[in-house]
Amino acid sequence: MADLSCNFVGIRSPNPFWLASAPPTDKAYNVNRAFEAGWGGVVWKTLGVDPPVVNVSSRYGAMPLRGQRIAGLNNIELITDRPLAINLEEIRQVKRDWPDRAMIVSLMVPCTEEAWKSILHQVEDTGADAVELNFGCPHGMSERGMGAAVGQVPEYVEMVAAWVKLHSQLPCIVKLTPNITDVRSTARAAFRGGADAVSLINTINSIVSVDLDQMAPTPTVDGKGTHGGYCGPAVKPIALHMVADIARDPETHGKPISAIGGIGTWRDAAEFMALGAGSVQVCTAAMHYGFRIVKDMHAGLSNWMDAKGYATLDDFVGRAVPNVTDWQHLNLDYDIKARIDQDKCIQCGLCHIVCEDTAHQAITAIKNGERYFEVVDAECVGCNLCMHVCPVDDCISMERVDEGTFSDWTTHPNNPLRKATENG
């Protein structure tokens, strides 16, 4: 059996599956249920300073997609609205009852050194394993000079991280906002400030839909709506890209990353870990299906690791990073063609329609008076569109047909920069 135990910047947990800072980690009752279900750790819902914030009703908006009720989730909930003292006492008790689980406490306080110093000392007294600095919340708190208002300014990220490392011995994880031009700038700043790790992504600024009866964004609060934070399966590609960017950046390469964003299966987790994440955090999937999903995630990752011969998480964490490159370094000689398995084809014609209307007219229809679809190699550019739209698994595959040579844009004869260099 594969060993799924996780050691992330000295934070130990029986597996890499943590619940992200969110409603599922707002109180001891939820966290106890999560640990009973098998989660390796939690990031406690973000604490602030008293008096607590006031949240609104309603708080969530969802984007359904072809039968999936929550392909994306938008929320306008703020940080915890429970008193700080109660949260701290519950954190202390849960950590005492579950000493083998990771207990990370998310924090967001006004951007002053004294405010951070004060809350850090209180969190340390609970026995928590680490703190996560919430520099990503895009709504409500950012208007108060916290959350994304800090996370969008590298100088602030570096400054607060340095305060935290000065006034606490706990490992410090900086949670990054995706609402920025280049996430590498804030990741670099976090590590310059002394952060032990970064976590990403926090939610994406969004309006998920508009209620056309009330003529207001959803979720609506007494006929009005506002932008909120977008999460769930729909944000996974964005999160993968940002994690990869940090993992392969020369200034942050090899630095610890805790991945967040659309993770709901073992495969999602494995993909993020292959791109350099040492742990993964889950929120929307737990809110959609409940805490027991972790059992499938645990079993699936373990079975996959056994099949691949990976004994520990370290055996595959970061292994995909060297294969992430910039476009100009891709092999321009690589050539693939679509192949249709006629035994599996159900003659729906979708591959023909999309290729004829929106691609390269490389799939013919009707042969000898019968409905039949065939690829014209001379027109096929290997774009993969037909394979992606085909409703039958493995009916359309892509076959490599080139001679195995390599040239990229930097050496290609059509590159104007190369021509200019050759011409002096």
C-alpha positions as a printed NumPy array, in Angstrom:
array([[  0.   ,   0.   ,   0.   ],
       [  1.227,   3.481,  -0.877],
       [  2.136,   5.743,   2.035],
       [ -0.069,   8.844,   1.862],
       [  1.355,  10.494,   4.975],
       [  2.223,  14.13 ,   4.419],
       [  4.929,  16.363,   5.867],
       [  4.345,  19.883,   4.617],
       [  6.823,  22.451,   6.039],
       [  6.901,  20.391,   9.224],
       [  3.111,  20.078,   9.425],
       [  2.34 ,  16.373,   9.625],
       [ -0.92 ,  14.752,   8.584],
       [ -1.968,  11.199,   7.702],
       [ -2.83 ,  12.237,   4.145],
       [ -2.49 ,  15.365,   1.971],
       [ -6.242,  16.082,   1.842],
       [ -7.051,  19.185,   3.875],
       [-10.243,  21.175,   4.063],
       [ -9.717,  24.766,   2.977],
       [-10.596,  27.755,   5.11 ],
       [-14.33 ,  28.118,   4.456],
       [-17.758,  27.355,   5.979],
       [-16.892,  23.625,   6.427],
       [-14.176,  24.589,   8.931],
       [-16.07 ,  27.252,  10.843],
       [-16.583,  25.384,  14.103],
       [-15.536,  22.357,  16.127],
       [-18.659,  20.38 ,  15.229],
       [-17.83 ,  20.471,  11.504],
       [-14.119,  19.833,  11.974],
       [-14.709,  16.854,  14.255],
       [-17.011,  15.348,  11.622],
       [-14.364,  15.978,   8.984],
       [-11.666,  14.223,  10.974],
       [-13.992,  11.313,  11.701],
       [-14.529,  10.999,   7.939],
       [-10.769,  10.809,   7.35 ],
       [ -9.54 ,  14.272,   6.325],
       [ -5.843,  14.766,   7.006],
       [ -6.125,  18.374,   8.13 ],
       [ -8.116,  21.572,   8.091],
       [ -7.498,  25.242,   7.642],
       [ -9.83 ,  26.821,  10.204],
       [-12.158,  29.44 ,   8.755],
       [-10.495,  32.837,   8.806],
       [-10.323,  34.537,  12.181],
       [-10.376,  38.287,  12.616],
       [-10.545,  40.578,  15.609],
       [-13.593,  41.289,  17.73 ],
       [-16.221,  42.529,  17.266],
       [-17.045,  39.81 ,  14.72 ],
       [-18.217,  40.637,  11.232],
       [-21.86 ,  40.521,  10.171],
       [-22.682,  38.224,   7.263],
       [-25.635,  38.569,   4.911],
       [-28.391,  36.276,   3.699],
       [-28.289,  34.828,   1.043],
       [-24.63 ,  34.027,   0.419],
       [-24.181,  31.568,  -2.447],
       [-24.808,  31.559,  -6.159],
       [-24.133,  28.53 ,  -8.366],
       [-23.436,  27.915, -12.029],
       [-24.975,  24.6  , -13.153],
       [-23.692,  22.889, -16.287],
       [-25.416,  20.017, -18.091],
       [-26.768,  18.278, -15.029],
       [-23.987,  19.185, -12.619],
       [-25.647,  21.393, -10.06 ],
       [-22.468,  23.203,  -9.025],
       [-19.914,  23.509, -11.791],
       [-18.933,  26.79 , -10.173],
       [-19.879,  28.369,  -6.854],
       [-19.949,  32.056,  -6.03 ],
       [-20.023,  33.24 ,  -2.431],
       [-20.288,  36.61 ,  -0.703],
       [-19.684,  35.256,   2.793],
       [-17.037,  37.002,   4.872],
       [-14.655,  35.645,   7.477],
       [-16.   ,  34.001,  10.644],
       [-18.817,  35.822,  12.376],
       [-18.242,  33.888,  15.606],
       [-16.4  ,  35.491,  18.57 ],
       [-12.634,  35.104,  18.5  ],
       [-12.461,  33.602,  22.007],
       [-14.898,  30.812,  21.118],
       [-12.998,  29.962,  17.937],
       [ -9.677,  29.846,  19.779],
       [-11.039,  27.571,  22.498],
       [-12.541,  25.195,  19.944],
       [ -9.266,  25.082,  17.976],
       [ -7.428,  24.212,  21.184],
       [ -9.873,  21.412,  22.007],
       [ -9.947,  19.914,  18.512],
       [ -6.154,  19.864,  18.279],
       [ -6.   ,  18.178,  21.669],
       [ -8.501,  15.522,  20.54 ],
       [ -6.902,  14.969,  17.118],
       [ -3.142,  15.394,  17.616],
       [ -2.226,  13.557,  14.401],
       [ -4.234,  15.897,  12.13 ],
       [ -2.984,  19.147,  10.644],
       [ -4.551,  22.232,  12.246],
       [ -3.824,  25.417,  10.337],
       [ -5.518,  28.656,  11.357],
       [ -6.418,  31.222,   8.718],
       [ -5.996,  34.85 ,   9.784],
       [ -7.034,  38.25 ,   8.483],
       [ -6.602,  41.377,  10.6  ],
       [ -5.996,  45.074,   9.892],
       [ -2.684,  45.772,   8.199],
       [ -0.743,  46.9  ,  11.271],
       [  2.122,  45.105,  12.957],
       [  0.468,  45.287,  16.376],
       [ -2.753,  43.674,  15.133],
       [ -0.849,  40.749,  13.66 ],
       [  1.37 ,  40.373,  16.722],
       [ -1.635,  40.253,  19.041],
       [ -3.597,  37.568,  17.208],
       [ -0.518,  35.446,  16.514],
       [  0.204,  35.065,  20.215],
       [ -3.384,  33.996,  20.842],
       [ -3.261,  31.393,  18.066],
       [  0.051,  29.971,  19.284],
       [ -1.544,  29.281,  22.667],
       [ -4.053,  26.905,  21.041],
       [ -1.4  ,  24.413,  19.939],
       [ -2.211,  24.95 ,  16.249],
       [  0.36 ,  23.693,  13.745],
       [  0.577,  26.751,  11.483],
       [ -1.091,  29.926,  10.316],
       [ -2.354,  30.798,   6.86 ],
       [ -2.5  ,  34.486,   5.973],
       [ -5.668,  35.23 ,   4.022],
       [ -4.512,  37.694,   1.376],
       [ -7.101,  36.606,  -1.14 ],
       [-10.688,  37.296,  -0.086],
       [-12.016,  39.457,  -2.973],
       [-15.211,  40.816,  -1.433],
       [-16.312,  42.61 ,   1.685],
       [-12.998,  42.471,   3.523],
       [-10.971,  43.938,   0.644],
       [-13.09 ,  47.073,   0.879],
       [-11.828,  47.345,   4.462],
       [ -8.177,  47.213,   3.461],
       [ -7.705,  43.483,   4.092],
       [ -7.822,  40.285,   2.035],
       [ -7.157,  40.9  ,  -1.648],
       [ -6.398,  44.562,  -0.925],
       [ -3.2  ,  43.289,   0.708],
       [ -2.663,  40.316,  -1.582],
       [ -2.61 ,  42.437,  -4.744],
       [  0.35 ,  44.504,  -3.545],
       [  3.624,  42.543,  -3.355],
       [  5.171,  45.043,  -0.947],
       [  2.311,  44.518,   1.526],
       [  2.541,  40.745,   1.181],
       [  6.257,  40.827,   1.968],
       [  5.768,  43.246,   4.876],
       [  3.034,  41.264,   6.633],
       [  4.815,  37.941,   6.09 ],
       [  7.881,  39.445,   7.746],
       [  5.777,  40.63 ,  10.707],
       [  4.331,  37.163,  11.138],
       [  7.736,  35.477,  11.065],
       [  9.085,  38.041,  13.513],
       [  6.329,  37.53 ,  16.059],
       [  5.582,  33.809,  15.746],
       [  7.423,  30.508,  15.629],
       [  4.597,  28.83 ,  13.716],
       [  5.028,  27.926,  10.045],
       [  3.545,  30.672,   7.887],
       [  1.557,  29.925,   4.734],
       [  0.56 ,  32.884,   2.559],
       [ -2.724,  32.402,   0.679],
       [ -2.507,  34.173,  -2.674],
       [ -5.2  ,  35.919,  -4.653],
       [ -5.715,  34.997,  -8.318],
       [ -7.118,  38.482,  -8.963],
       [ -3.77 ,  39.812, -10.119],
       [ -1.868,  40.055, -13.394],
       [  1.016,  37.759, -12.434],
       [  0.757,  35.57 ,  -9.331],
       [  4.512,  35.019,  -9.38 ],
       [  5.08 ,  38.562,  -8.137],
       [  3.191,  37.996,  -4.883],
       [  4.591,  34.494,  -4.423],
       [  8.1  ,  35.897,  -4.656],
       [  7.167,  38.631,  -2.19 ],
       [  5.78 ,  36.1  ,   0.291],
       [  8.999,  34.114,   0.291],
       [ 11.116,  37.274,   0.507],
       [  9.16 ,  38.102,   3.65 ],
       [ 10.082,  34.755,   5.131],
       [  6.92 ,  32.736,   4.439],
       [  7.398,  28.987,   4.686],
       [  4.889,  28.218,   1.935],
       [  2.159,  29.647,  -0.273],
       [ -1.348,  28.368,  -0.885],
       [ -3.432,  29.131,  -3.97 ],
       [ -5.767,  29.96 ,  -5.431],
       [ -8.217,  31.938,  -3.387],
       [-11.527,  32.732,  -5.055],
       [-11.868,  34.643,  -8.328],
       [-13.826,  37.888,  -8.545],
       [-17.113,  37.128, -10.234],
       [-20.797,  37.67 , -10.794],
       [-22.088,  34.164, -11.351],
       [-25.483,  35.02 , -12.846],
       [-28.253,  37.601, -13.013],
       [-31.791,  37.048, -11.754],
       [-33.821,  38.342, -14.698],
       [-36.961,  38.735, -12.592],
       [-35.309,  40.816,  -9.873],
       [-32.801,  42.268, -12.344],
       [-30.002,  41.81 ,  -9.842],
       [-26.88 ,  39.658,  -9.538],
       [-27.188,  36.389,  -7.649],
       [-27.035,  35.711,  -4.805],
       [-29.451,  38.542,  -4.101],
       [-29.819,  40.337,  -0.801],
       [-33.114,  42.225,  -0.635],
       [-33.062,  42.893,  -4.379],
       [-29.382,  43.819,  -4.643],
       [-26.269,  41.828,  -5.444],
       [-22.499,  42.237,  -5.521],
       [-19.387,  40.572,  -6.84 ],
       [-18.204,  37.547,  -4.916],
       [-15.587,  34.829,  -4.912],
       [-15.795,  32.09 ,  -7.568],
       [-14.639,  28.552,  -6.841],
       [-15.423,  24.934,  -7.692],
       [-14.597,  22.655, -10.666],
       [-14.732,  25.537, -13.142],
       [-11.669,  27.264, -11.635],
       [ -9.384,  24.217, -11.652],
       [ -7.628,  25.06 , -14.966],
       [ -6.81 ,  28.548, -13.694],
       [ -5.494,  27.16 , -10.424],
       [ -3.354,  24.538, -12.184],
       [ -1.776,  27.24 , -14.339],
       [ -0.946,  29.474, -11.373],
       [  0.471,  26.608,  -9.311],
       [  2.643,  25.595, -12.265],
       [  3.826,  29.163, -12.768],
       [  5.115,  29.333,  -9.203],
       [  6.566,  25.819,  -9.282],
       [  8.686,  26.548, -12.353],
       [  9.634,  30.154, -11.587],
       [ 13.41 ,  30.242, -10.926],
       [ 12.827,  32.453,  -7.865],
       [ 10.274,  30.122,  -6.238],
       [ 11.066,  26.743,  -7.807],
       [ 10.994,  24.002,  -5.18 ],
       [  9.23 ,  26.16 ,  -2.608],
       [  6.322,  24.502,  -0.759],
       [  2.861,  24.97 ,  -2.296],
       [ -0.535,  23.976,  -0.93 ],
       [ -2.937,  23.792,  -3.885],
       [ -6.548,  24.965,  -3.89 ],
       [ -9.085,  25.296,  -6.687],
       [-11.657,  22.84 ,  -7.995],
       [-10.209,  19.761,  -6.301],
       [-12.862,  17.102,  -5.824],
       [-11.309,  13.77 ,  -6.829],
       [ -8.07 ,  11.891,  -6.319],
       [ -7.141,  12.681,  -9.924],
       [ -7.527,  16.422,  -9.329],
       [ -5.253,  16.102,  -6.312],
       [ -2.662,  14.071,  -8.217],
       [ -2.56 ,  16.63 , -11.035],
       [ -1.863,  19.495,  -8.631],
       [  0.752,  17.469,  -6.798],
       [  2.454,  16.516, -10.069],
       [  2.754,  20.27 , -10.657],
       [  4.517,  20.787,  -7.352],
       [  1.886,  20.915,  -4.592],
       [  2.796,  19.19 ,  -1.342],
       [ -0.759,  19.242,   0.007],
       [ -4.19 ,  19.986,  -1.426],
       [ -7.128,  21.883,   0.037],
       [-10.78 ,  21.156,  -0.748],
       [-13.861,  23.285,  -0.194],
       [-16.588,  23.294,  -2.858],
       [-16.622,  19.521,  -3.383],
       [-17.153,  18.981,   0.35 ],
       [-19.923,  21.595,   0.361],
       [-21.556,  19.817,  -2.591],
       [-21.238,  16.173,  -1.549],
       [-20.27 ,  16.107,   2.142],
       [-17.151,  15.077,   4.016],
       [-17.211,  11.377,   3.038],
       [-15.789,  12.15 ,  -0.412],
       [-12.366,  11.983,   1.216],
       [-12.65 ,   8.193,   1.405],
       [-12.832,   7.942,  -2.389],
       [-10.046,  10.474,  -2.753],
       [ -7.827,   8.536,  -0.373],
       [ -8.54 ,   5.143,  -1.968],
       [ -8.195,   6.473,  -5.505],
       [ -4.843,   8.155,  -4.892],
       [ -3.509,   5.12 ,  -3.063],
       [ -4.562,   2.736,  -5.849],
       [ -3.081,   4.973,  -8.535],
       [  0.213,   5.281,  -6.66 ],
       [  0.372,   1.506,  -6.253],
       [ -0.271,   1.017,  -9.968],
       [  2.445,   3.524, -10.886],
       [  4.951,   2.226,  -8.353],
       [  5.013,   5.386,  -6.247],
       [  5.642,   4.439,  -2.616],
       [  5.322,   7.954,  -1.145],
       [  3.932,  11.325,  -2.169],
       [  7.455,  12.64 ,  -2.698],
       [  7.908,  10.112,  -5.492],
       [  5.647,  12.068,  -7.825],
       [  5.263,  15.574,  -6.37 ],
       [  6.614,  18.023,  -8.961],
       [  7.339,  15.416, -11.64 ],
       [  5.299,  17.261, -14.276],
       [  6.987,  20.607, -13.674],
       [  9.931,  20.059, -16.086],
       [  7.409,  19.362, -18.86 ],
       [  5.672,  22.719, -18.458],
       [  7.27 ,  25.132, -20.912],
       [  6.567,  28.272, -22.923],
       [  4.87 ,  28.038, -26.32 ],
       [  7.963,  28.932, -28.306],
       [  9.754,  25.842, -26.998],
       [  7.13 ,  23.339, -28.213],
       [  8.087,  20.946, -31.019],
       [  6.749,  22.386, -34.283],
       [  7.599,  19.144, -36.117],
       [  5.272,  17.062, -33.931],
       [  2.313,  15.909, -36.05 ],
       [ -0.782,  13.92 , -35.071],
       [ -3.91 ,  12.91 , -36.992],
       [ -7.372,  11.921, -35.794],
       [ -8.396,   8.282, -36.076],
       [-12.026,   7.127, -35.817],
       [-12.739,   3.618, -34.478],
       [-15.603,   2.598, -36.76 ],
       [-16.637,  -0.238, -34.438],
       [-17.298,   2.276, -31.645],
       [-18.708,   5.082, -33.791],
       [-22.446,   5.671, -33.216],
       [-22.742,   7.794, -36.388],
       [-23.904,  10.88 , -34.5  ],
       [-21.935,  13.112, -36.867],
       [-20.844,  15.609, -34.244],
       [-17.179,  15.282, -35.192],
       [-18.029,  16.113, -38.801],
       [-20.246,  19.056, -37.869],
       [-17.706,  20.796, -35.626],
       [-14.811,  20.143, -37.978],
       [-16.799,  21.347, -41.003],
       [-18.21 ,  24.446, -39.298],
       [-15.441,  25.561, -36.939],
       [-12.186,  23.784, -37.783],
       [-10.472,  22.427, -40.896],
       [-13.001,  20.421, -42.947],
       [-11.005,  17.258, -42.32 ],
       [-13.823,  14.764, -41.689],
       [-15.926,  13.58 , -44.599],
       [-19.543,  12.433, -44.278],
       [-21.484,   9.796, -46.248],
       [-19.627,   7.08 , -48.121],
       [-21.176,   4.886, -50.795],
       [-24.616,   6.123, -49.856],
       [-24.182,   5.201, -46.177],
       [-23.64 ,   7.416, -43.163],
       [-19.924,   7.135, -42.548],
       [-17.262,   9.484, -41.162],
       [-13.635,   9.412, -42.175],
       [-10.617,  11.622, -41.537],
       [ -8.848,  13.307, -44.449],
       [ -5.216,  13.314, -43.352],
       [ -4.221,  16.034, -45.793],
       [ -6.585,  18.485, -44.072],
       [ -6.291,  17.284, -40.46 ],
       [ -4.038,  19.52 , -38.336],
       [ -4.336,  17.438, -35.168],
       [ -6.264,  20.058, -33.234],
       [ -8.068,  17.402, -31.095],
       [-11.477,  19.105, -31.319],
       [-13.228,  16.054, -32.743],
       [-11.828,  13.856, -29.984],
       [-13.081,  16.223, -27.3  ],
       [-16.62 ,  16.531, -28.649],
       [-17.11 ,  12.82 , -29.401],
       [-19.627,  11.369, -26.906],
       [-18.068,   7.872, -27.009],
       [-14.955,   7.244, -24.933],
       [-11.911,   6.241, -27.005],
       [-13.847,   6.295, -30.289],
       [-11.585,   9.033, -31.654],
       [ -7.881,   8.912, -30.868],
       [ -4.863,  10.834, -32.089],
       [ -2.022,   9.043, -33.862],
       [  1.489,  10.412, -34.232],
       [  2.594,  10.452, -37.879],
       [  5.753,  12.626, -37.93 ],
       [  9.335,  11.368, -38.272],
       [ 10.434,  12.281, -34.768],
       [ 12.422,  15.413, -35.58 ],
       [ 12.394,  18.554, -33.46 ],
       [ 12.34 ,  22.253, -34.11 ],
       [ 10.839,  25.033, -32.039],
       [  9.972,  28.649, -32.76 ],
       [ 13.409,  29.878, -31.698],
       [ 14.995,  27.891, -34.562],
       [ 12.131,  27.925, -37.061],
       [ 12.903,  29.563, -40.436],
       [  9.709,  31.673, -40.277],
       [ 10.726,  33.298, -36.993],
       [ 11.369,  36.979, -37.879],
       [ 13.798,  37.392, -34.976],
       [ 15.89 ,  34.48 , -36.278],
       [ 15.872,  35.979, -39.777],
       [ 16.953,  39.346, -38.424],
       [ 19.814,  37.739, -36.492],
       [ 20.997,  35.83 , -39.561],
       [ 20.871,  39.016, -41.638],
       [ 22.916,  40.871, -39.047]])
